[in-house]
């Protein structure tokens, strides 16, 4: 069966969007989970296997080129002959909310490392694989990028974070225009709200409204929809926010 | 069964997006098809019934307030007790590509009639019904608007068409912000390309590339996805274009 | 002297931006002031004359095509042989802040009449005149449009107003692209804040901050700058807001 | 005289916008010119002096934090007691037009170094000085940033350049929102076209149309206008392009 020989990869796995995307795509493909630490993926790998799916956790800091290269070498061993159908870049980092004159250059660097630089490495590894999959992939091979409010708005005190996210969006747009005509679907999601995670549990987002935080599973469902779009009808950019969000 | 008592409505039914949306939503709901002339919907109504769905065609010019009111009265008779789960505004009109100094005021009027004015009437009829459906609808009640490239870009020679489409987008944004917090999902799709229809068949869009025109069924699939999004993860705006489109 | 034979026109003259633009452009050109009522322009005409300038008030409702036509006929008489160097469209109208389901269709109409429709008429009258001025005008002949926050954001409760302003912006973009290459500068200003006028005097905008309302003279200074831009360096869109404005 | 004790600084001086901005601001202030090499500023310093202005060239690579720090130390010596009225960040770098899979990570780094990182250092040095000038500066102290088409559009083959320019824009927006309310005017100009320079002389831009390349002096005139805007009417973003440019 065709889809048996395709896999998905999620970089930046944690308890929120990363986990949900891995679980959702695992309904169709074996999934590779990349994270900086095994703690971030091990329980999710177990969860997927429990549900009858295939999952492989690999440890790599997305900002460390050599580590990422080595992770991609490992994939060839754990999934020999399998082709890449979907890649999700969900790495966060470099979030610093503070007055500009108190920002350290390292904080800007951290944001740029996690966003454009880490994505650059990820895209250079995955795009050749996605291109190879164009002829036979069950759905157009996809590269999906997690953005944020800060991808389109440079708010006060969020300068370094927005710098990274704007840059990530720029790369996504450019790749969509270059690789779309070759059959690869590059899509950017603006996640405009607080995501429901164990860590955000006690935040009284949107005045504590029910469903006032974004369900990671709902994000993953939209990512899956993006992946399954027909190539005559690709979405490049989509916003996702709670019904009660002010914007 | 809950979904039995909900219906969908598509205004602006023709051979492209309107037909596809009606057919797609008819997999889940009885569908009301509004068009200016019975020729526009009768074969689609038959197609839906043939496939085992329920469909009702009603004749009304979307720019004629009285005709639209009367159509909504008719719905109460053909679907007594049923509630509105989804409404799609897909009316086109007022397209005129010509030098500004050759444009007639009536051409601007036609664009404004079809876009903001027709939508205004449609939204005033459907939003109260969608609000009523919030507590029990199988998915968040949805109002989906078909936009175009001209919704976000005023190109040379497209002034009157863009005026209507920009205005339609403005209303959609405003309604999303007002009715989102009440549980209604208002979403705007930027259809950025030529749609595959009998009429566009001979256009050599995108140099005649395969799948270089947008499949209406693919648009409808995305509209259905928008309708099924969880309320914590609503999309307000989405672009849809062929993989080969320049933008 | 070349500039003696050129004039400017401001449509939508009142105590705010309209007055300031007329006064500013009167430093260089005779100015025609259009308003619905003589009360709106008579004291400004007097003020300009007092300062040694030339000014002519004409009464015309910008949404009334015949009245506008007739005003342009009058200009030929009061300024025979003079050519149009700059035209400012500053008409406001159709502002209604209210829940969508309480909006009347006439309120949407009023917004569309004042914005895209009134501008359409104004542009069809002024663009042929501006084109004629291209070879000799002291600065590139200019058509300047006053927009608002609602030109780019459809906020809750501002749907009808935003519909008009979005549509106006669409027309401006389209005309800029069509007439720019012919030497006419079409520019759109997003006035993002409350303007300092007698009417807004008691509003505690921006927490009553000093200079928290936009000085109309400052807007006019920027309009003048737009008019004087070299044709190799036209600005199509500019935002203008108080230093303390949240956005 | 008040303005005697204020100066301006231009970082990224070359034969185009940098030179023109320095020359324009030198009509009002002593100007400090920063460039990587003395060749880039020495003739401009001479030109300004010849015209009766004051100019000081300093050598510093904008991406080298220590060099920039040292340049700012030098300013204290050459202009003791003088305060900063205007700072222009005009550094270019990292332009690489090539297929993504041929891009080297160093090319992305170069773009990020020149744009967000270099600007970060420049802004951290100049903003405290601009804040100090708020009470007495003849015009609101200004930080003006040179952007490009790539600041708002990630075109195919321009990914790394756009990443830098998007990030720069993000920082500018964030600083405008943080420092505007404190009286500093942060403004971002989207230069959308080819600039007329000795190097671009032989490019047949816009089919060789007269004035089809942007006059750097015209850009500088707009920068000066931005600097002189009243604080109730700040512009955050402006586009600048030739009348014949396609966009």
mmCIF file with all atom_site columns, C-alpha atoms in Angstrom, chain C residues 3-190:
data_model
loop_
_atom_site.group_PDB
_atom_site.id
_atom_site.type_symbol
_atom_site.label_atom_id
_atom_site.label_alt_id
_atom_site.label_comp_id
_atom_site.label_asym_id
_atom_site.label_entity_id
_atom_site.label_seq_id
_atom_site.pdbx_PDB_ins_code
_atom_site.Cartn_x
_atom_site.Cartn_y
_atom_site.Cartn_z
_atom_site.occupancy
_atom_site.B_iso_or_equiv
_atom_site.pdbx_formal_charge
_atom_site.auth_seq_id
_atom_site.auth_comp_id
_atom_site.auth_asym_id
_atom_site.auth_atom_id
_atom_site.pdbx_PDB_model_num
ATOM 1   C CA . UNK C 1 3   ? 2.482   77.714 -10.759 1.00 0.00 ? 3   UNK C CA 1
ATOM 2   C CA . UNK C 1 4   ? 0.123   80.651 -11.216 1.00 0.00 ? 4   UNK C CA 1
ATOM 3   C CA . UNK C 1 5   ? -1.829  78.678 -13.762 1.00 0.00 ? 5   UNK C CA 1
ATOM 4   C CA . UNK C 1 6   ? -2.356  75.630 -11.578 1.00 0.00 ? 6   UNK C CA 1
ATOM 5   C CA . UNK C 1 7   ? -4.944  75.081 -8.876  1.00 0.00 ? 7   UNK C CA 1
ATOM 6   C CA . UNK C 1 8   ? -5.843  72.512 -6.229  1.00 0.00 ? 8   UNK C CA 1
ATOM 7   C CA . UNK C 1 9   ? -9.192  71.145 -5.166  1.00 0.00 ? 9   UNK C CA 1
ATOM 8   C CA . UNK C 1 10  ? -10.293 69.706 -1.843  1.00 0.00 ? 10  UNK C CA 1
ATOM 9   C CA . UNK C 1 11  ? -13.525 67.752 -1.669  1.00 0.00 ? 11  UNK C CA 1
ATOM 10  C CA . UNK C 1 12  ? -15.059 67.288 1.738   1.00 0.00 ? 12  UNK C CA 1
ATOM 11  C CA . UNK C 1 13  ? -14.068 70.476 3.467   1.00 0.00 ? 13  UNK C CA 1
ATOM 12  C CA . UNK C 1 14  ? -14.851 70.819 7.132   1.00 0.00 ? 14  UNK C CA 1
ATOM 13  C CA . UNK C 1 15  ? -13.035 72.077 10.190  1.00 0.00 ? 15  UNK C CA 1
ATOM 14  C CA . UNK C 1 16  ? -10.457 69.281 10.265  1.00 0.00 ? 16  UNK C CA 1
ATOM 15  C CA . UNK C 1 17  ? -8.313  67.796 7.514   1.00 0.00 ? 17  UNK C CA 1
ATOM 16  C CA . UNK C 1 18  ? -10.261 69.500 4.734   1.00 0.00 ? 18  UNK C CA 1
ATOM 17  C CA . UNK C 1 19  ? -9.633  72.977 6.075   1.00 0.00 ? 19  UNK C CA 1
ATOM 18  C CA . UNK C 1 20  ? -5.990  72.260 6.807   1.00 0.00 ? 20  UNK C CA 1
ATOM 19  C CA . UNK C 1 21  ? -5.338  70.807 3.363   1.00 0.00 ? 21  UNK C CA 1
ATOM 20  C CA . UNK C 1 22  ? -6.986  73.793 1.686   1.00 0.00 ? 22  UNK C CA 1
ATOM 21  C CA . UNK C 1 23  ? -4.953  76.239 3.749   1.00 0.00 ? 23  UNK C CA 1
ATOM 22  C CA . UNK C 1 24  ? -1.699  74.366 3.103   1.00 0.00 ? 24  UNK C CA 1
ATOM 23  C CA . UNK C 1 25  ? -2.144  73.972 -0.639  1.00 0.00 ? 25  UNK C CA 1
ATOM 24  C CA . UNK C 1 26  ? -3.264  77.628 -0.850  1.00 0.00 ? 26  UNK C CA 1
ATOM 25  C CA . UNK C 1 27  ? 0.325   78.579 -0.043  1.00 0.00 ? 27  UNK C CA 1
ATOM 26  C CA . UNK C 1 28  ? 1.128   77.400 -3.558  1.00 0.00 ? 28  UNK C CA 1
ATOM 27  C CA . UNK C 1 29  ? -2.052  77.308 -5.577  1.00 0.00 ? 29  UNK C CA 1
ATOM 28  C CA . UNK C 1 30  ? -5.503  78.841 -5.790  1.00 0.00 ? 30  UNK C CA 1
ATOM 29  C CA . UNK C 1 31  ? -7.729  76.327 -4.036  1.00 0.00 ? 31  UNK C CA 1
ATOM 30  C CA . UNK C 1 32  ? -11.263 75.176 -4.747  1.00 0.00 ? 32  UNK C CA 1
ATOM 31  C CA . UNK C 1 33  ? -13.166 73.990 -1.689  1.00 0.00 ? 33  UNK C CA 1
ATOM 32  C CA . UNK C 1 34  ? -16.090 71.624 -2.164  1.00 0.00 ? 34  UNK C CA 1
ATOM 33  C CA . UNK C 1 35  ? -18.571 70.971 0.610   1.00 0.00 ? 35  UNK C CA 1
ATOM 34  C CA . UNK C 1 36  ? -22.194 70.109 1.006   1.00 0.00 ? 36  UNK C CA 1
ATOM 35  C CA . UNK C 1 37  ? -23.005 73.402 2.657   1.00 0.00 ? 37  UNK C CA 1
ATOM 36  C CA . UNK C 1 38  ? -21.530 76.889 2.363   1.00 0.00 ? 38  UNK C CA 1
ATOM 37  C CA . UNK C 1 39  ? -21.127 77.012 6.162   1.00 0.00 ? 39  UNK C CA 1
ATOM 38  C CA . UNK C 1 40  ? -18.496 74.334 5.798   1.00 0.00 ? 40  UNK C CA 1
ATOM 39  C CA . UNK C 1 41  ? -16.198 76.376 3.591   1.00 0.00 ? 41  UNK C CA 1
ATOM 40  C CA . UNK C 1 42  ? -17.072 80.079 3.829   1.00 0.00 ? 42  UNK C CA 1
ATOM 41  C CA . UNK C 1 43  ? -14.926 80.926 6.844   1.00 0.00 ? 43  UNK C CA 1
ATOM 42  C CA . UNK C 1 44  ? -12.030 78.932 5.388   1.00 0.00 ? 44  UNK C CA 1
ATOM 43  C CA . UNK C 1 45  ? -12.269 80.746 2.083   1.00 0.00 ? 45  UNK C CA 1
ATOM 44  C CA . UNK C 1 46  ? -12.134 83.997 4.041   1.00 0.00 ? 46  UNK C CA 1
ATOM 45  C CA . UNK C 1 47  ? -9.165  82.764 6.079   1.00 0.00 ? 47  UNK C CA 1
ATOM 46  C CA . UNK C 1 48  ? -7.211  81.877 2.949   1.00 0.00 ? 48  UNK C CA 1
ATOM 47  C CA . UNK C 1 49  ? -7.957  85.212 1.299   1.00 0.00 ? 49  UNK C CA 1
ATOM 48  C CA . UNK C 1 50  ? -6.963  87.041 4.449   1.00 0.00 ? 50  UNK C CA 1
ATOM 49  C CA . UNK C 1 51  ? -3.612  85.307 4.272   1.00 0.00 ? 51  UNK C CA 1
ATOM 50  C CA . UNK C 1 52  ? -3.148  86.471 0.705   1.00 0.00 ? 52  UNK C CA 1
ATOM 51  C CA . UNK C 1 53  ? -4.213  83.276 -1.057  1.00 0.00 ? 53  UNK C CA 1
ATOM 52  C CA . UNK C 1 54  ? -6.946  82.557 -3.548  1.00 0.00 ? 54  UNK C CA 1
ATOM 53  C CA . UNK C 1 55  ? -9.892  80.344 -2.621  1.00 0.00 ? 55  UNK C CA 1
ATOM 54  C CA . UNK C 1 56  ? -13.234 79.456 -4.103  1.00 0.00 ? 56  UNK C CA 1
ATOM 55  C CA . UNK C 1 57  ? -16.000 77.667 -2.283  1.00 0.00 ? 57  UNK C CA 1
ATOM 56  C CA . UNK C 1 58  ? -18.416 75.495 -4.216  1.00 0.00 ? 58  UNK C CA 1
ATOM 57  C CA . UNK C 1 59  ? -21.435 73.717 -2.857  1.00 0.00 ? 59  UNK C CA 1
ATOM 58  C CA . UNK C 1 60  ? -21.889 70.114 -3.894  1.00 0.00 ? 60  UNK C CA 1
ATOM 59  C CA . UNK C 1 61  ? -22.787 66.889 -2.189  1.00 0.00 ? 61  UNK C CA 1
ATOM 60  C CA . UNK C 1 62  ? -19.953 64.534 -3.132  1.00 0.00 ? 62  UNK C CA 1
ATOM 61  C CA . UNK C 1 63  ? -22.439 61.690 -3.438  1.00 0.00 ? 63  UNK C CA 1
ATOM 62  C CA . UNK C 1 64  ? -24.563 63.607 -5.953  1.00 0.00 ? 64  UNK C CA 1
ATOM 63  C CA . UNK C 1 65  ? -23.077 63.100 -9.390  1.00 0.00 ? 65  UNK C CA 1
ATOM 64  C CA . UNK C 1 66  ? -24.944 65.968 -11.040 1.00 0.00 ? 66  UNK C CA 1
ATOM 65  C CA . UNK C 1 67  ? -23.961 68.421 -8.322  1.00 0.00 ? 67  UNK C CA 1
ATOM 66  C CA . UNK C 1 68  ? -20.322 67.426 -8.648  1.00 0.00 ? 68  UNK C CA 1
ATOM 67  C CA . UNK C 1 69  ? -20.439 67.776 -12.424 1.00 0.00 ? 69  UNK C CA 1
ATOM 68  C CA . UNK C 1 70  ? -21.932 71.203 -12.071 1.00 0.00 ? 70  UNK C CA 1
ATOM 69  C CA . UNK C 1 71  ? -19.233 72.219 -9.571  1.00 0.00 ? 71  UNK C CA 1
ATOM 70  C CA . UNK C 1 72  ? -16.537 71.253 -12.050 1.00 0.00 ? 72  UNK C CA 1
ATOM 71  C CA . UNK C 1 73  ? -18.274 73.377 -14.692 1.00 0.00 ? 73  UNK C CA 1
ATOM 72  C CA . UNK C 1 74  ? -18.145 76.311 -12.300 1.00 0.00 ? 74  UNK C CA 1
ATOM 73  C CA . UNK C 1 75  ? -14.407 75.864 -11.813 1.00 0.00 ? 75  UNK C CA 1
ATOM 74  C CA . UNK C 1 76  ? -13.834 76.569 -15.493 1.00 0.00 ? 76  UNK C CA 1
ATOM 75  C CA . UNK C 1 77  ? -15.479 79.928 -14.958 1.00 0.00 ? 77  UNK C CA 1
ATOM 76  C CA . UNK C 1 78  ? -13.790 80.990 -11.757 1.00 0.00 ? 78  UNK C CA 1
ATOM 77  C CA . UNK C 1 79  ? -10.348 79.740 -12.822 1.00 0.00 ? 79  UNK C CA 1
ATOM 78  C CA . UNK C 1 80  ? -10.347 79.978 -16.598 1.00 0.00 ? 80  UNK C CA 1
ATOM 79  C CA . UNK C 1 81  ? -7.345  78.324 -18.198 1.00 0.00 ? 81  UNK C CA 1
ATOM 80  C CA . UNK C 1 82  ? -5.984  77.113 -14.904 1.00 0.00 ? 82  UNK C CA 1
ATOM 81  C CA . UNK C 1 83  ? -4.917  73.483 -14.669 1.00 0.00 ? 83  UNK C CA 1
ATOM 82  C CA . UNK C 1 84  ? -5.377  71.012 -11.845 1.00 0.00 ? 84  UNK C CA 1
ATOM 83  C CA . UNK C 1 85  ? -2.217  70.180 -9.888  1.00 0.00 ? 85  UNK C CA 1
ATOM 84  C CA . UNK C 1 86  ? -3.679  68.416 -6.873  1.00 0.00 ? 86  UNK C CA 1
ATOM 85  C CA . UNK C 1 87  ? -6.964  66.926 -5.783  1.00 0.00 ? 87  UNK C CA 1
ATOM 86  C CA . UNK C 1 88  ? -7.761  65.781 -2.262  1.00 0.00 ? 88  UNK C CA 1
ATOM 87  C CA . UNK C 1 89  ? -10.696 63.505 -1.523  1.00 0.00 ? 89  UNK C CA 1
ATOM 88  C CA . UNK C 1 90  ? -11.562 63.952 2.103   1.00 0.00 ? 90  UNK C CA 1
ATOM 89  C CA . UNK C 1 91  ? -15.245 63.111 2.226   1.00 0.00 ? 91  UNK C CA 1
ATOM 90  C CA . UNK C 1 92  ? -16.503 61.406 5.315   1.00 0.00 ? 92  UNK C CA 1
ATOM 91  C CA . UNK C 1 93  ? -19.856 59.872 5.818   1.00 0.00 ? 93  UNK C CA 1
ATOM 92  C CA . UNK C 1 94  ? -21.636 56.739 6.711   1.00 0.00 ? 94  UNK C CA 1
ATOM 93  C CA . UNK C 1 95  ? -19.991 56.387 10.077  1.00 0.00 ? 95  UNK C CA 1
ATOM 94  C CA . UNK C 1 96  ? -22.198 54.174 12.212  1.00 0.00 ? 96  UNK C CA 1
ATOM 95  C CA . UNK C 1 97  ? -20.959 52.322 15.248  1.00 0.00 ? 97  UNK C CA 1
ATOM 96  C CA . UNK C 1 98  ? -23.530 49.734 16.098  1.00 0.00 ? 98  UNK C CA 1
ATOM 97  C CA . UNK C 1 99  ? -24.287 46.039 16.345  1.00 0.00 ? 99  UNK C CA 1
ATOM 98  C CA . UNK C 1 100 ? -24.609 44.549 12.893  1.00 0.00 ? 100 UNK C CA 1
ATOM 99  C CA . UNK C 1 101 ? -28.136 43.284 13.416  1.00 0.00 ? 101 UNK C CA 1
ATOM 100 C CA . UNK C 1 102 ? -29.253 46.825 14.247  1.00 0.00 ? 102 UNK C CA 1
ATOM 101 C CA . UNK C 1 103 ? -27.665 48.341 11.148  1.00 0.00 ? 103 UNK C CA 1
ATOM 102 C CA . UNK C 1 104 ? -30.017 49.546 8.463   1.00 0.00 ? 104 UNK C CA 1
ATOM 103 C CA . UNK C 1 105 ? -29.214 48.961 4.835   1.00 0.00 ? 105 UNK C CA 1
ATOM 104 C CA . UNK C 1 106 ? -29.295 52.743 4.403   1.00 0.00 ? 106 UNK C CA 1
ATOM 105 C CA . UNK C 1 107 ? -26.368 53.028 6.788   1.00 0.00 ? 107 UNK C CA 1
ATOM 106 C CA . UNK C 1 108 ? -24.296 50.751 4.599   1.00 0.00 ? 108 UNK C CA 1
ATOM 107 C CA . UNK C 1 109 ? -25.464 52.720 1.571   1.00 0.00 ? 109 UNK C CA 1
ATOM 108 C CA . UNK C 1 110 ? -24.425 56.000 3.167   1.00 0.00 ? 110 UNK C CA 1
ATOM 109 C CA . UNK C 1 111 ? -20.947 54.644 3.764   1.00 0.00 ? 111 UNK C CA 1
ATOM 110 C CA . UNK C 1 112 ? -20.623 53.329 0.215   1.00 0.00 ? 112 UNK C CA 1
ATOM 111 C CA . UNK C 1 113 ? -22.018 56.585 -1.179  1.00 0.00 ? 113 UNK C CA 1
ATOM 112 C CA . UNK C 1 114 ? -19.491 58.719 0.668   1.00 0.00 ? 114 UNK C CA 1
ATOM 113 C CA . UNK C 1 115 ? -16.517 56.473 0.079   1.00 0.00 ? 115 UNK C CA 1
ATOM 114 C CA . UNK C 1 116 ? -16.243 54.447 -3.154  1.00 0.00 ? 116 UNK C CA 1
ATOM 115 C CA . UNK C 1 117 ? -19.114 56.059 -5.025  1.00 0.00 ? 117 UNK C CA 1
ATOM 116 C CA . UNK C 1 118 ? -18.383 59.682 -4.218  1.00 0.00 ? 118 UNK C CA 1
ATOM 117 C CA . UNK C 1 119 ? -14.713 59.068 -4.883  1.00 0.00 ? 119 UNK C CA 1
ATOM 118 C CA . UNK C 1 120 ? -15.507 57.349 -8.161  1.00 0.00 ? 120 UNK C CA 1
ATOM 119 C CA . UNK C 1 121 ? -17.240 60.492 -9.399  1.00 0.00 ? 121 UNK C CA 1
ATOM 120 C CA . UNK C 1 122 ? -14.495 62.753 -8.077  1.00 0.00 ? 122 UNK C CA 1
ATOM 121 C CA . UNK C 1 123 ? -11.782 60.629 -9.671  1.00 0.00 ? 123 UNK C CA 1
ATOM 122 C CA . UNK C 1 124 ? -13.560 60.504 -13.004 1.00 0.00 ? 124 UNK C CA 1
ATOM 123 C CA . UNK C 1 125 ? -13.728 64.297 -13.003 1.00 0.00 ? 125 UNK C CA 1
ATOM 124 C CA . UNK C 1 126 ? -10.219 64.982 -11.743 1.00 0.00 ? 126 UNK C CA 1
ATOM 125 C CA . UNK C 1 127 ? -8.079  62.304 -13.412 1.00 0.00 ? 127 UNK C CA 1
ATOM 126 C CA . UNK C 1 128 ? -8.524  63.649 -16.948 1.00 0.00 ? 128 UNK C CA 1
ATOM 127 C CA . UNK C 1 129 ? -7.560  67.068 -15.629 1.00 0.00 ? 129 UNK C CA 1
ATOM 128 C CA . UNK C 1 130 ? -4.580  65.719 -13.725 1.00 0.00 ? 130 UNK C CA 1
ATOM 129 C CA . UNK C 1 131 ? -3.410  63.820 -16.814 1.00 0.00 ? 131 UNK C CA 1
ATOM 130 C CA . UNK C 1 132 ? -3.482  67.056 -18.800 1.00 0.00 ? 132 UNK C CA 1
ATOM 131 C CA . UNK C 1 133 ? -1.277  68.688 -16.185 1.00 0.00 ? 133 UNK C CA 1
ATOM 132 C CA . UNK C 1 134 ? 1.440   66.046 -16.266 1.00 0.00 ? 134 UNK C CA 1
ATOM 133 C CA . UNK C 1 135 ? 3.754   67.831 -18.723 1.00 0.00 ? 135 UNK C CA 1
ATOM 134 C CA . UNK C 1 136 ? 3.857   71.194 -16.958 1.00 0.00 ? 136 UNK C CA 1
ATOM 135 C CA . UNK C 1 137 ? 2.709   70.820 -13.374 1.00 0.00 ? 137 UNK C CA 1
ATOM 136 C CA . UNK C 1 138 ? 5.305   72.117 -10.858 1.00 0.00 ? 138 UNK C CA 1
ATOM 137 C CA . UNK C 1 139 ? 4.984   68.793 -9.019  1.00 0.00 ? 139 UNK C CA 1
ATOM 138 C CA . UNK C 1 140 ? 3.554   65.497 -10.249 1.00 0.00 ? 140 UNK C CA 1
ATOM 139 C CA . UNK C 1 141 ? -0.214  65.968 -10.409 1.00 0.00 ? 141 UNK C CA 1
ATOM 140 C CA . UNK C 1 142 ? -1.642  64.287 -7.340  1.00 0.00 ? 142 UNK C CA 1
ATOM 141 C CA . UNK C 1 143 ? -4.811  62.624 -6.185  1.00 0.00 ? 143 UNK C CA 1
ATOM 142 C CA . UNK C 1 144 ? -4.724  62.191 -2.426  1.00 0.00 ? 144 UNK C CA 1
ATOM 143 C CA . UNK C 1 145 ? -7.275  60.126 -0.519  1.00 0.00 ? 145 UNK C CA 1
ATOM 144 C CA . UNK C 1 146 ? -8.066  60.351 3.180   1.00 0.00 ? 146 UNK C CA 1
ATOM 145 C CA . UNK C 1 147 ? -8.489  56.910 4.692   1.00 0.00 ? 147 UNK C CA 1
ATOM 146 C CA . UNK C 1 148 ? -8.909  55.757 8.269   1.00 0.00 ? 148 UNK C CA 1
ATOM 147 C CA . UNK C 1 149 ? -8.140  52.894 10.619  1.00 0.00 ? 149 UNK C CA 1
ATOM 148 C CA . UNK C 1 150 ? -11.241 51.304 9.121   1.00 0.00 ? 150 UNK C CA 1
ATOM 149 C CA . UNK C 1 151 ? -9.517  51.268 5.718   1.00 0.00 ? 151 UNK C CA 1
ATOM 150 C CA . UNK C 1 152 ? -7.414  48.306 6.791   1.00 0.00 ? 152 UNK C CA 1
ATOM 151 C CA . UNK C 1 153 ? -9.247  46.790 9.756   1.00 0.00 ? 153 UNK C CA 1
ATOM 152 C CA . UNK C 1 154 ? -12.871 45.719 9.997   1.00 0.00 ? 154 UNK C CA 1
ATOM 153 C CA . UNK C 1 155 ? -13.444 46.090 13.711  1.00 0.00 ? 155 UNK C CA 1
ATOM 154 C CA . UNK C 1 156 ? -16.517 44.797 15.504  1.00 0.00 ? 156 UNK C CA 1
ATOM 155 C CA . UNK C 1 157 ? -19.421 47.251 15.198  1.00 0.00 ? 157 UNK C CA 1
ATOM 156 C CA . UNK C 1 158 ? -17.709 49.172 12.397  1.00 0.00 ? 158 UNK C CA 1
ATOM 157 C CA . UNK C 1 159 ? -18.744 46.956 9.503   1.00 0.00 ? 159 UNK C CA 1
ATOM 158 C CA . UNK C 1 160 ? -20.573 49.459 7.337   1.00 0.00 ? 160 UNK C CA 1
ATOM 159 C CA . UNK C 1 161 ? -17.983 52.176 7.804   1.00 0.00 ? 161 UNK C CA 1
ATOM 160 C CA . UNK C 1 162 ? -15.136 49.758 7.087   1.00 0.00 ? 162 UNK C CA 1
ATOM 161 C CA . UNK C 1 163 ? -16.901 48.473 3.985   1.00 0.00 ? 163 UNK C CA 1
ATOM 162 C CA . UNK C 1 164 ? -16.833 51.965 2.509   1.00 0.00 ? 164 UNK C CA 1
ATOM 163 C CA . UNK C 1 165 ? -13.273 52.697 3.546   1.00 0.00 ? 165 UNK C CA 1
ATOM 164 C CA . UNK C 1 166 ? -11.901 49.350 2.331   1.00 0.00 ? 166 UNK C CA 1
ATOM 165 C CA . UNK C 1 167 ? -13.598 49.931 -1.027  1.00 0.00 ? 167 UNK C CA 1
ATOM 166 C CA . UNK C 1 168 ? -12.133 53.417 -1.242  1.00 0.00 ? 168 UNK C CA 1
ATOM 167 C CA . UNK C 1 169 ? -8.680  52.012 -0.605  1.00 0.00 ? 169 UNK C CA 1
ATOM 168 C CA . UNK C 1 170 ? -9.207  49.400 -3.335  1.00 0.00 ? 170 UNK C CA 1
ATOM 169 C CA . UNK C 1 171 ? -10.036 52.098 -5.850  1.00 0.00 ? 171 UNK C CA 1
ATOM 170 C CA . UNK C 1 172 ? -7.044  54.149 -4.778  1.00 0.00 ? 172 UNK C CA 1
ATOM 171 C CA . UNK C 1 173 ? -4.687  51.184 -5.245  1.00 0.00 ? 173 UNK C CA 1
ATOM 172 C CA . UNK C 1 174 ? -6.103  50.406 -8.635  1.00 0.00 ? 174 UNK C CA 1
ATOM 173 C CA . UNK C 1 175 ? -5.851  54.010 -9.804  1.00 0.00 ? 175 UNK C CA 1
ATOM 174 C CA . UNK C 1 176 ? -2.305  54.309 -8.487  1.00 0.00 ? 176 UNK C CA 1
ATOM 175 C CA . UNK C 1 177 ? -1.332  51.304 -10.588 1.00 0.00 ? 177 UNK C CA 1
ATOM 176 C CA . UNK C 1 178 ? -3.160  52.568 -13.681 1.00 0.00 ? 178 UNK C CA 1
ATOM 177 C CA . UNK C 1 179 ? -2.299  56.265 -13.551 1.00 0.00 ? 179 UNK C CA 1
ATOM 178 C CA . UNK C 1 180 ? 1.107   56.182 -11.860 1.00 0.00 ? 180 UNK C CA 1
ATOM 179 C CA . UNK C 1 181 ? 2.836   55.128 -15.084 1.00 0.00 ? 181 UNK C CA 1
ATOM 180 C CA . UNK C 1 182 ? 1.088   58.056 -16.776 1.00 0.00 ? 182 UNK C CA 1
ATOM 181 C CA . UNK C 1 183 ? 2.626   60.468 -14.284 1.00 0.00 ? 183 UNK C CA 1
ATOM 182 C CA . UNK C 1 184 ? -0.239  61.008 -11.841 1.00 0.00 ? 184 UNK C CA 1
ATOM 183 C CA . UNK C 1 185 ? 0.503   60.339 -8.194  1.00 0.00 ? 185 UNK C CA 1
ATOM 184 C CA . UNK C 1 186 ? -2.371  58.579 -6.410  1.00 0.00 ? 186 UNK C CA 1
ATOM 185 C CA . UNK C 1 187 ? -1.777  58.285 -2.689  1.00 0.00 ? 187 UNK C CA 1
ATOM 186 C CA . UNK C 1 188 ? -3.824  56.962 0.219   1.00 0.00 ? 188 UNK C CA 1
ATOM 187 C CA . UNK C 1 189 ? -3.364  58.101 3.808   1.00 0.00 ? 189 UNK C CA 1
ATOM 188 C CA . UNK C 1 190 ? -4.510  55.968 6.716   1.00 0.00 ? 190 UNK C CA 1
#
